């Protein structure tokens, strides 16, 4: 289960009366995420660069690509790291690659922590809001589902009519 889904579920359940605080969900998420990012940064600082000097490492990331990565991290370190932390899939790669690019922790980790705090605050707020307004959201989803079912039925009928007409036209041309 992706972490974001677990965080959203926790905030949703907090709004629905589960014995957990929305602030608790946020703080646990923030501490865990920032701690793991810091750990990945220092792990990569220790062994990451050496790995990319091996044969396997050079296949994954060439020396040229590594040099480009270093240049871009130095050029856009604060904003690049900050905005990259909002991109699913890339979020986990930002701290270790900042370390591999040679950025010091004092330049790499503050934007990581700030972006993480903002991202999860927005996610927790949105999920909590949905949980508090669940009846309205469920009603809206019911209406949207009914509309989509109607569209699906209409599309199925349209396709059936088109197929029937083409077959009929094809049969006439053969006769």
Backbone as JSON, one array per atom type, in Angstrom:
{
  "sequence": "XXXXXXXXXXXXXXXXXXXXXXXXXXXXXXXXXXXXXXXXXXXXXXXXXXXXXXXXXXXXXXXXXXXXXXXXXXXXXXXXXXXXXXXXXXXXXXXXXXXXXXXXXXXXXXXXXXXXXXXXXXXXXXXXXXXXXXXXXXXXXXXXXXXXXXXXXXXXXXXXXXXXXXXXXXXXXXX",
  "N": [[0.85, -1.17, 0.0], [0.69, 2.14, -0.95], [2.35, 4.82, 0.75], [1.12, 7.33, 0.77], [-1.58, 6.7, 0.4], [-2.12, 5.34, 2.77], [-1.72, 7.4, 4.62], [-3.7, 9.23, 3.85], [-5.96, 7.64, 4.33], [-5.74, 7.35, 7.12], [-6.13, 10.04, 7.96], [-8.69, 10.44, 6.96], [-10.14, 8.53, 8.45], [-9.72, 9.58, 10.99], [-11.31, 11.85, 10.85], [-13.76, 10.63, 10.74], [-14.25, 9.7, 13.23], [-12.52, 7.8, 14.31], [-10.28, 6.45, 16.79], [-8.0, 8.24, 16.63], [-5.98, 11.06, 16.21], [-6.1, 13.76, 13.88], [-3.9, 15.41, 13.86], [-2.07, 13.71, 15.01], [-1.82, 11.77, 12.99], [-0.67, 13.37, 11.01], [1.76, 14.24, 12.26], [3.11, 11.8, 12.83], [3.42, 10.85, 10.23], [4.97, 12.91, 9.09], [7.34, 12.88, 10.68], [8.22, 10.23, 10.22], [8.56, 10.23, 7.41], [10.41, 12.33, 6.9], [12.54, 11.42, 8.47], [13.18, 9.0, 7.15], [13.97, 10.05, 4.68], [16.23, 11.53, 5.43], [17.81, 9.42, 6.36], [18.14, 7.96, 3.95], [19.54, 9.87, 2.5], [22.0, 10.03, 3.93], [22.84, 7.37, 3.75], [23.2, 7.16, 0.99], [25.17, 9.08, 0.72], [27.25, 7.79, 1.94], [27.64, 5.25, 0.57], [26.59, 5.47, -2.0], [27.83, 6.94, -4.15], [30.11, 5.41, -4.62], [28.93, 3.06, -5.5], [27.95, 3.81, -8.04], [30.27, 3.99, -9.42], [30.95, 1.45, -9.98], [30.77, -1.31, -12.33], [28.1, -2.19, -12.77], [26.74, -0.02, -11.65], [27.53, 2.07, -13.4], [26.2, 1.29, -15.66], [23.58, 1.75, -14.96], [23.62, 4.47, -14.41], [25.34, 6.61, -16.2], [28.67, 8.08, -16.32], [28.57, 10.55, -17.52], [25.85, 11.24, -17.26], [25.73, 11.3, -14.5], [27.44, 13.48, -14.01], [25.91, 15.5, -15.18], [23.7, 15.39, -13.51], [24.87, 16.19, -11.07], [25.62, 18.82, -11.75], [23.1, 20.01, -12.25], [21.82, 19.68, -9.79], [23.42, 21.31, -8.2], [22.96, 23.74, -9.43], [20.15, 24.16, -9.25], [19.51, 23.52, -6.64], [17.92, 24.17, -4.2], [15.23, 24.9, -5.1], [14.79, 22.94, -7.03], [15.0, 20.55, -5.54], [12.97, 21.03, -3.67], [10.55, 21.26, -5.28], [10.63, 18.8, -6.62], [10.05, 17.01, -4.63], [7.33, 16.91, -4.56], [6.5, 15.28, -6.54], [5.15, 12.26, -7.29], [6.8, 9.13, -7.21], [9.28, 10.26, -7.95], [9.83, 11.48, -5.6], [11.03, 9.87, -3.6], [13.56, 9.53, -4.62], [14.91, 11.92, -4.54], [16.42, 12.77, -2.09], [18.61, 10.76, -1.92], [19.9, 11.1, -4.43], [20.63, 13.75, -4.3], [22.59, 13.57, -2.37], [24.42, 11.89, -3.69], [25.1, 13.61, -5.72], [26.71, 15.27, -4.35], [25.86, 17.34, -2.71], [25.85, 19.16, 0.35], [24.41, 18.16, 3.5], [23.27, 20.32, 4.81], [22.34, 21.95, 2.78], [20.71, 20.32, 1.25], [18.8, 18.95, 2.82], [16.99, 20.77, 4.26], [15.11, 21.85, 2.21], [13.94, 19.42, 1.51], [12.68, 18.62, 3.91], [10.89, 20.8, 4.28], [9.26, 20.72, 1.96], [8.17, 18.18, 2.3], [6.74, 18.54, 4.69], [4.82, 20.41, 3.83], [3.55, 19.03, 1.67], [2.42, 16.72, 2.93], [0.81, 18.0, 4.79], [-1.12, 19.17, 3.13], [-2.21, 16.85, 1.97], [-3.21, 15.45, 4.24], [-5.02, 17.36, 5.2], [-6.85, 17.51, 3.03], [-7.84, 14.84, 2.91], [-8.94, 14.63, 5.46], [-10.88, 16.56, 5.3], [-12.57, 15.45, 3.35], [-13.4, 13.22, 4.81], [-14.86, 14.48, 6.87], [-16.94, 15.53, 5.41], [-18.25, 13.39, 4.32], [-20.85, 12.35, 3.74], [-21.92, 14.17, 1.9], [-19.98, 13.94, -0.1], [-20.28, 11.23, -0.75], [-22.89, 11.27, -1.75], [-22.51, 12.89, -4.01], [-20.72, 11.24, -5.42], [-22.42, 9.11, -5.94], [-24.22, 10.29, -7.73], [-22.45, 10.95, -9.82], [-21.6, 8.37, -10.5], [-24.02, 7.27, -11.41], [-24.46, 8.92, -13.65], [-22.2, 8.25, -15.18], [-22.75, 5.55, -15.63], [-25.0, 5.81, -17.23], [-23.81, 7.05, -19.46], [-22.13, 4.96, -20.25], [-23.99, 2.99, -20.96], [-25.28, 4.3, -23.1], [-23.08, 4.61, -24.86], [-22.5, 1.92, -25.36], [-24.85, 1.09, -26.66], [-24.72, 2.76, -28.91], [-22.37, 1.83, -30.15], [-23.19, -0.79, -30.67], [-25.24, -0.32, -32.54], [-23.77, 0.89, -34.64], [-22.02, -1.21, -35.34], [-23.91, -3.14, -36.12], [-25.08, -1.82, -38.33], [-22.87, -1.62, -40.07], [-22.3, -4.31, -40.56], [-24.64, -5.05, -41.81], [-24.58, -3.41, -44.09], [-22.26, -4.41, -45.25], [-23.07, -7.01, -45.81], [-25.04, -6.52, -47.74], [-23.5, -5.51, -49.83], [-22.09, -7.74, -50.6], [-24.04, -9.29, -51.69]],
  "CA": [[0.0, 0.0, 0.0], [1.5, 3.36, -0.96], [2.3, 5.6, 1.99], [0.14, 8.41, 0.64], [-2.92, 6.14, 0.62], [-2.25, 5.07, 4.21], [-1.84, 8.7, 5.3], [-5.04, 9.75, 3.54], [-6.92, 6.81, 5.05], [-5.66, 7.73, 8.53], [-6.78, 11.35, 8.15], [-10.12, 10.22, 6.7], [-10.7, 7.83, 9.61], [-9.71, 10.53, 12.11], [-12.5, 12.7, 10.68], [-14.96, 9.8, 10.9], [-14.4, 9.32, 14.63], [-11.58, 6.76, 14.76], [-9.52, 6.92, 17.96], [-6.71, 8.78, 16.22], [-6.05, 12.49, 15.94], [-5.58, 14.17, 12.59], [-2.55, 15.91, 14.12], [-1.23, 12.53, 15.21], [-1.55, 11.21, 11.66], [0.27, 14.28, 10.34], [3.08, 14.23, 12.9], [3.75, 10.5, 12.61], [3.79, 10.82, 8.82], [6.06, 13.86, 8.87], [8.57, 12.38, 11.31], [8.67, 9.02, 9.51], [9.0, 10.54, 6.06], [11.65, 13.12, 6.95], [13.59, 10.52, 8.99], [13.62, 8.07, 6.1], [14.69, 10.84, 3.68], [17.55, 11.81, 6.01], [18.54, 8.14, 6.34], [18.51, 7.67, 2.56], [20.57, 10.84, 2.13], [23.29, 9.65, 4.51], [23.24, 6.09, 3.15], [23.73, 7.46, -0.35], [26.43, 9.83, 0.91], [28.26, 6.81, 2.35], [27.92, 4.2, -0.41], [25.96, 5.71, -3.29], [28.79, 7.34, -5.18], [30.97, 4.25, -4.91], [28.15, 2.11, -6.3], [27.86, 4.28, -9.42], [31.58, 3.81, -10.04], [31.07, 0.04, -10.37], [30.29, -1.63, -13.67], [26.64, -2.17, -12.73], [26.33, 1.36, -11.4], [27.72, 2.87, -14.62], [25.13, 0.92, -16.6], [22.36, 2.42, -14.51], [23.82, 5.92, -14.44], [26.66, 6.83, -16.78], [29.44, 9.18, -15.74], [28.05, 11.79, -18.12], [24.58, 11.52, -16.61], [26.06, 11.66, -13.12], [27.97, 14.85, -14.05], [24.75, 16.38, -15.43], [22.92, 15.39, -12.27], [25.59, 17.04, -10.11], [25.53, 20.21, -12.2], [21.73, 20.49, -12.07], [21.55, 19.79, -8.35], [24.1, 22.52, -7.69], [22.33, 24.9, -10.04], [18.76, 24.32, -8.81], [19.39, 22.68, -5.45], [16.81, 24.46, -3.3], [13.93, 24.81, -5.76], [14.7, 21.63, -7.67], [14.7, 19.56, -4.5], [11.66, 21.35, -3.11], [9.45, 20.9, -6.19], [10.7, 17.37, -6.94], [9.43, 16.25, -3.53], [5.88, 16.85, -4.79], [6.25, 14.39, -7.67], [5.15, 10.83, -6.93], [7.79, 8.35, -7.93], [10.57, 10.95, -7.83], [9.97, 11.96, -4.22], [11.97, 9.03, -2.84], [14.89, 9.59, -5.23], [15.53, 13.23, -4.36], [17.52, 12.83, -1.11], [19.84, 10.03, -2.24], [20.6, 11.68, -5.57], [21.27, 14.99, -3.82], [23.82, 13.14, -1.7], [25.34, 11.39, -4.72], [25.57, 14.79, -6.45], [27.69, 15.95, -3.53], [25.33, 18.45, -1.92], [25.92, 18.93, 1.79], [23.11, 17.98, 4.16], [22.72, 21.63, 5.17], [21.67, 22.52, 1.6], [19.77, 19.38, 0.64], [17.72, 18.45, 3.69], [15.91, 21.72, 4.58], [14.0, 21.85, 1.25], [13.27, 18.13, 1.61], [11.79, 18.66, 5.07], [9.84, 21.78, 4.06], [8.34, 20.19, 0.95], [7.48, 17.05, 2.92], [5.76, 19.1, 5.64], [3.72, 21.02, 3.07], [2.84, 18.0, 0.91], [1.58, 15.9, 3.8], [-0.23, 18.86, 5.37], [-2.19, 19.27, 2.14], [-2.85, 15.54, 1.84], [-3.96, 15.18, 5.46], [-6.15, 18.3, 5.22], [-7.83, 17.11, 2.02], [-8.49, 13.58, 3.32], [-9.75, 14.93, 6.64], [-12.05, 17.32, 4.81], [-13.46, 14.46, 2.72], [-13.99, 12.44, 5.9], [-15.87, 15.28, 7.58], [-18.06, 15.8, 4.49], [-18.43, 12.14, 3.59], [-22.2, 12.16, 3.25], [-22.04, 14.98, 0.69], [-19.11, 13.34, -1.1], [-20.91, 9.97, -1.18], [-24.02, 11.64, -2.61], [-21.97, 13.34, -5.28], [-20.19, 10.06, -6.11], [-23.57, 8.34, -6.44], [-24.71, 10.98, -8.92], [-21.45, 10.78, -10.88], [-21.66, 6.96, -10.92], [-25.23, 7.1, -12.22], [-24.23, 9.58, -14.93], [-21.25, 7.44, -15.94], [-23.46, 4.35, -16.06], [-25.82, 6.24, -18.38], [-22.9, 7.25, -20.6], [-21.67, 3.63, -20.67], [-25.11, 2.34, -21.67], [-25.45, 5.0, -24.38], [-21.95, 4.26, -25.72], [-22.67, 0.52, -25.75], [-25.92, 1.06, -27.67], [-24.2, 3.4, -30.12], [-21.43, 0.89, -30.77], [-23.97, -1.91, -31.21], [-25.93, 0.15, -33.75], [-22.76, 1.08, -35.68], [-21.58, -2.54, -35.77], [-25.03, -3.75, -36.83], [-25.22, -1.16, -39.64], [-21.73, -1.99, -40.92], [-22.49, -5.7, -40.98], [-25.77, -5.07, -42.74], [-24.09, -2.8, -45.33], [-21.3, -5.35, -45.83], [-23.84, -8.14, -46.35], [-25.71, -6.05, -48.98], [-22.5, -5.36, -50.87], [-21.71, -9.08, -51.05], [-25.15, -9.88, -52.48]],
  "C": [[0.9, 1.23, 0.0], [1.3, 4.17, 0.31], [1.24, 6.69, 1.92], [-1.29, 7.9, 0.88], [-3.14, 5.84, 2.1], [-2.43, 6.36, 4.99], [-3.24, 9.27, 5.08], [-6.1, 8.95, 4.28], [-6.91, 7.15, 6.54], [-6.35, 9.05, 8.81], [-8.29, 11.24, 7.94], [-10.78, 9.57, 7.92], [-10.71, 8.72, 10.86], [-10.95, 11.43, 12.05], [-13.79, 11.94, 10.93], [-15.09, 9.25, 12.31], [-13.5, 8.21, 15.12], [-10.76, 7.32, 15.92], [-8.1, 7.34, 17.6], [-6.94, 10.25, 15.87], [-5.5, 12.8, 14.56], [-4.17, 14.72, 12.74], [-1.58, 14.76, 14.38], [-0.84, 11.89, 13.89], [-0.48, 12.06, 10.96], [1.67, 14.18, 10.95], [3.82, 12.91, 12.7], [4.24, 10.41, 11.16], [5.01, 11.7, 8.56], [7.37, 13.33, 9.44], [9.1, 11.15, 10.56], [9.23, 9.36, 8.13], [10.31, 11.33, 6.06], [12.81, 12.25, 7.47], [14.09, 9.57, 7.92], [14.37, 8.82, 5.0], [16.11, 11.17, 4.16], [18.4, 10.54, 5.99], [19.01, 7.79, 4.94], [19.62, 8.61, 2.09], [21.93, 10.38, 2.65], [23.76, 8.28, 4.03], [23.86, 6.33, 1.77], [25.04, 8.22, -0.27], [27.57, 8.86, 1.21], [28.62, 5.85, 1.23], [27.41, 4.47, -1.81], [26.93, 6.03, -4.4], [29.67, 6.17, -5.59], [30.22, 3.23, -5.76], [28.11, 2.52, -7.77], [29.2, 4.3, -10.13], [31.81, 2.35, -10.44], [30.52, -0.15, -11.78], [28.77, -1.56, -13.75], [26.12, -0.75, -12.55], [26.46, 2.24, -12.63], [26.69, 2.51, -15.68], [23.82, 1.61, -16.24], [22.44, 3.93, -14.68], [25.23, 6.19, -14.94], [27.37, 8.0, -16.1], [28.94, 10.53, -16.26], [26.74, 12.2, -17.45], [24.8, 11.95, -15.17], [26.6, 13.09, -13.05], [26.84, 15.85, -14.3], [23.9, 16.5, -14.18], [23.57, 16.3, -11.22], [25.45, 18.51, -10.47], [24.13, 20.78, -11.93], [21.35, 20.6, -10.59], [22.22, 21.03, -7.76], [23.42, 23.79, -8.2], [20.95, 25.2, -9.46], [18.49, 23.68, -7.46], [18.14, 22.97, -4.63], [15.46, 24.24, -3.98], [13.75, 23.46, -6.45], [14.33, 20.54, -6.68], [13.29, 19.79, -3.96], [10.54, 20.86, -4.03], [9.46, 19.42, -6.56], [10.06, 16.51, -5.86], [7.91, 16.15, -3.66], [5.52, 15.86, -5.89], [6.29, 12.92, -7.24], [6.14, 10.07, -7.81], [9.18, 8.95, -7.83], [10.87, 11.33, -6.39], [11.03, 11.17, -3.45], [13.39, 9.14, -3.37], [15.63, 10.89, -4.93], [16.65, 13.23, -3.33], [18.76, 12.02, -1.48], [20.6, 10.62, -3.42], [21.23, 13.03, -5.22], [22.59, 14.64, -3.13], [24.85, 12.67, -2.71], [25.91, 12.55, -5.52], [26.53, 15.63, -5.63], [27.17, 17.15, -2.74], [25.49, 18.15, -0.44], [24.52, 18.83, 2.39], [22.47, 19.32, 4.47], [22.02, 22.32, 4.01], [20.59, 21.62, 1.05], [18.57, 19.08, 1.53], [16.67, 19.49, 4.08], [14.8, 21.79, 3.52], [13.25, 20.53, 1.22], [12.25, 18.16, 2.74], [10.63, 19.63, 4.86], [8.8, 21.28, 3.05], [7.52, 19.03, 1.52], [6.39, 17.56, 3.87], [4.57, 19.69, 4.9], [2.89, 19.98, 2.34], [1.9, 17.2, 1.81], [0.54, 16.73, 4.55], [-1.41, 18.98, 4.42], [-2.94, 17.95, 2.0], [-3.72, 15.22, 3.05], [-5.19, 16.09, 5.54], [-7.24, 17.85, 4.25], [-8.57, 15.83, 2.44], [-9.37, 13.8, 4.54], [-11.02, 15.66, 6.24], [-13.06, 16.38, 4.15], [-14.15, 13.63, 3.79], [-15.08, 13.19, 6.64], [-17.11, 15.52, 6.72], [-18.47, 14.54, 3.73], [-19.83, 11.96, 3.02], [-22.41, 12.93, 1.94], [-21.19, 14.38, -0.45], [-19.74, 12.05, -1.64], [-22.11, 10.25, -2.08], [-23.56, 12.08, -3.98], [-21.43, 12.16, -6.09], [-21.32, 9.19, -6.67], [-24.1, 8.97, -7.72], [-23.74, 10.81, -10.09], [-21.48, 9.34, -11.4], [-22.88, 6.71, -11.79], [-25.05, 7.73, -13.6], [-23.28, 8.77, -15.8], [-21.87, 6.13, -16.43], [-24.33, 4.67, -17.27], [-24.98, 6.43, -19.62], [-22.43, 5.9, -21.13], [-22.76, 2.9, -21.45], [-25.3, 2.97, -23.04], [-24.33, 4.65, -25.35], [-22.06, 2.83, -26.22], [-23.73, 0.4, -26.83], [-25.44, 1.66, -28.99], [-23.26, 2.47, -30.86], [-22.19, -0.28, -31.38], [-24.68, -1.51, -32.5], [-24.93, 0.31, -34.9], [-22.29, -0.27, -36.22], [-22.68, -3.22, -36.59], [-25.18, -3.15, -38.23], [-24.09, -1.53, -40.58], [-21.88, -3.42, -41.43], [-23.6, -5.81, -42.02], [-25.33, -4.52, -44.08], [-23.13, -3.75, -46.03], [-22.01, -6.53, -46.45], [-24.53, -7.74, -47.64], [-24.72, -5.95, -50.13], [-22.06, -6.71, -51.41], [-22.79, -9.7, -51.92], [-25.26, -9.32, -53.83]]
}
